[in-house]
Short mmCIF file of C-alpha atoms in Angstrom, two decimals:
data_model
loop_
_atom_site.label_atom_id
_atom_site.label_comp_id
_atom_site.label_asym_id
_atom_site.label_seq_id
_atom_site.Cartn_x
_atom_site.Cartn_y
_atom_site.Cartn_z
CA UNK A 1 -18.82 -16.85 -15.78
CA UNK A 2 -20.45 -14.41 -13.22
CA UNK A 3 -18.65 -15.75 -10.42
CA UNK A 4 -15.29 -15.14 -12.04
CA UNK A 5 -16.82 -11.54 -12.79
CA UNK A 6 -17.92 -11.09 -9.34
CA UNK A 7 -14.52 -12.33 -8.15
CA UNK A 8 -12.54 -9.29 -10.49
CA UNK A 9 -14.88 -6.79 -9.00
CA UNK A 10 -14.16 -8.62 -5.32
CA UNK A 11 -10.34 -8.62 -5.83
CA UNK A 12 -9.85 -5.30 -7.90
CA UNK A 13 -12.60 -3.33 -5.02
CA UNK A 14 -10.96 -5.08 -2.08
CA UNK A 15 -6.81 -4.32 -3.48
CA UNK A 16 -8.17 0.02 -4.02
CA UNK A 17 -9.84 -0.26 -0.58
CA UNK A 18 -6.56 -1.59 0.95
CA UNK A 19 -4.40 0.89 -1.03
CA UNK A 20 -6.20 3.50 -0.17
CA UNK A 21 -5.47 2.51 3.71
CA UNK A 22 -1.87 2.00 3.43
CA UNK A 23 -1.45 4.64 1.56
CA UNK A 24 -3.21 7.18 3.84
CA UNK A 25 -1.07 5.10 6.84
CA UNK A 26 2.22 5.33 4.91
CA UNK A 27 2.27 8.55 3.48
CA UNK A 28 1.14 11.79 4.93
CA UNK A 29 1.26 10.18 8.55
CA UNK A 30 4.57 7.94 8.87
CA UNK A 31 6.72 8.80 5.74
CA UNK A 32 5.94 12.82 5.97
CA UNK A 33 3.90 13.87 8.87
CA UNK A 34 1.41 16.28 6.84
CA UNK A 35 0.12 19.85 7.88
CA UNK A 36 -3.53 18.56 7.88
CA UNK A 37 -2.36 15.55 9.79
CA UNK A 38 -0.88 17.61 12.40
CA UNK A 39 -3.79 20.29 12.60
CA UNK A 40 -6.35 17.34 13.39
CA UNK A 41 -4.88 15.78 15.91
CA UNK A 42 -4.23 19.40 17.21
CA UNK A 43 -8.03 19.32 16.85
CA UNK A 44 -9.20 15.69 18.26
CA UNK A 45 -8.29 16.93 22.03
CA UNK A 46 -6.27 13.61 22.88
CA UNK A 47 -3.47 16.12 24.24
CA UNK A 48 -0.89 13.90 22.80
CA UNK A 49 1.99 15.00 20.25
CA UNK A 50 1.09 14.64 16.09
CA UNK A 51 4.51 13.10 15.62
CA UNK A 52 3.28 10.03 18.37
CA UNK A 53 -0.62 9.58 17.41
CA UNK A 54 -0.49 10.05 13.36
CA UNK A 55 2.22 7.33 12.82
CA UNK A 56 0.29 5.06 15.51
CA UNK A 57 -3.18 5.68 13.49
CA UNK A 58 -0.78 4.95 10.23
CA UNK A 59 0.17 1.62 11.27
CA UNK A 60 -3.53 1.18 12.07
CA UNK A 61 -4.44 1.98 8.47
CA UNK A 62 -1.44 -0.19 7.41
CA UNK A 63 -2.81 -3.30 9.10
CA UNK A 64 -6.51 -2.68 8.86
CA UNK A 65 -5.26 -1.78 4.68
CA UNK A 66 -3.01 -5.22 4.52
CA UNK A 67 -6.18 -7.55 6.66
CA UNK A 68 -8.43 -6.01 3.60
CA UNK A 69 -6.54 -6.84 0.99
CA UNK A 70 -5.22 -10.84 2.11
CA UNK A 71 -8.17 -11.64 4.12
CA UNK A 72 -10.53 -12.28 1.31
CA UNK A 73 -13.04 -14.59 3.40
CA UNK A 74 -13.49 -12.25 6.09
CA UNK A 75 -15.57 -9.05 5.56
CA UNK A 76 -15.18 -7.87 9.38
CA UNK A 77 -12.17 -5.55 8.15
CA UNK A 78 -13.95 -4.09 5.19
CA UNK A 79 -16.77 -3.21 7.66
CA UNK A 80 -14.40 -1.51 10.05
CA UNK A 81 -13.38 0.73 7.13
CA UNK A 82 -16.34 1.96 6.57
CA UNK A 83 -17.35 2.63 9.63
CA UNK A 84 -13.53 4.83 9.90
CA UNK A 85 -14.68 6.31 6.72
CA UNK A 86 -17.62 7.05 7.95
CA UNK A 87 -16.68 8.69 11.24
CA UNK A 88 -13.66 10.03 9.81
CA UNK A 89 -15.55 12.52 7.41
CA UNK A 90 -17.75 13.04 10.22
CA UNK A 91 -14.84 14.62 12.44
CA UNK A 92 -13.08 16.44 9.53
CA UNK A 93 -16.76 17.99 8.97
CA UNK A 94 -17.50 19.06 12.47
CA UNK A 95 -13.64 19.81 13.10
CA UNK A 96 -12.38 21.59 10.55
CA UNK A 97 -15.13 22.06 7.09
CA UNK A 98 -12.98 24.06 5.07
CA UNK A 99 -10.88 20.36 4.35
CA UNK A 100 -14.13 19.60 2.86
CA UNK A 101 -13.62 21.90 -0.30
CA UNK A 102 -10.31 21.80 -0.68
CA UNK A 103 -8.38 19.69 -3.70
CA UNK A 104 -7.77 16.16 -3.21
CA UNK A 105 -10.56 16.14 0.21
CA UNK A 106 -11.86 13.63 2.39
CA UNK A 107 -15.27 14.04 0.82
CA UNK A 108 -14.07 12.30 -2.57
CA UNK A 109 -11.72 9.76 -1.00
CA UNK A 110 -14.11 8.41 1.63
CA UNK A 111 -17.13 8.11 -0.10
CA UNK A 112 -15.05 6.26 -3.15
CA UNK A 113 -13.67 4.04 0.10
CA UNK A 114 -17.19 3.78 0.86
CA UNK A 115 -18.36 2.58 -2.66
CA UNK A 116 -15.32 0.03 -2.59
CA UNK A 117 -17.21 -1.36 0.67
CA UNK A 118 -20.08 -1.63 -0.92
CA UNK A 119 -18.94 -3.19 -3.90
CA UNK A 120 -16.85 -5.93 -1.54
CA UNK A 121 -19.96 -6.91 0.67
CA UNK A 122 -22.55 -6.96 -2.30
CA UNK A 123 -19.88 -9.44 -3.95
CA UNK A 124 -19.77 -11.48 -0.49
CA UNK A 125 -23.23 -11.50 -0.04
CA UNK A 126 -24.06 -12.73 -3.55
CA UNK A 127 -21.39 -15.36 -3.80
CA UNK A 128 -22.28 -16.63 -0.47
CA UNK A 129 -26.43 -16.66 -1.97
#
């Protein structure tokens, strides 16, 4: 019985963690190139166009969203997430802070991505015990 629990909380943590990836790819980068999207690359100083490097990063978050979600065994993808997370709310904070307080910010979405990490590799780690 708790490995069938730890499996739901595996499965349902590793499908939000690889939603929240494509959508972020999909979305405001590839389907409709956001405002914010287009002021931090303005920001990163790669000197490249938003319409070239935020659909590239999308079909990053696409991929690394899709290896999360069907590669069950392998944890390597779910630790490259949070380590984006991570150094993604970094950047936003040192870049541009006042993303930080606005509705819907970085600050809620990556630390929930961040909890969904958490709640992947404690599952790995204790079914692999």
């Amino acid at each position: 019985m708790q490995n069938i629990k730890l499996f739901h909380v595996s499965f349902v943590s590793r499908l939000l963690l690889g939603f929240l990836f494509i959508y972020h790819g999909l979305v405001p980068k590839i389907l409709w190139l956001s405002a914010v999207e287009i002021h931090l690359v303005s920001l990163s100083g790669l000197n490249l166009p938003a319409n070239i490097v935020s659909p590239l990063t999308g079909i990053g978050e696409i991929i690394l969203g899709c290896l999360i979600i069907f590669f069950r065994k392998s944890t390597l993808p779910v630790y490259i997430a949070a380590v984006a997370l991570c150094l993604l709310l970094i950047f936003v904070g040192l870049a541009s802070p006042e993303y930080l307080i606005s509705a819907f910010n970085p600050v809620t979405t990556n630390i929930l991505g961040l909890g969904f990490c958490y709640l992947i590799l404690f599952v790995d780690k204790n079914d692999n015990a």
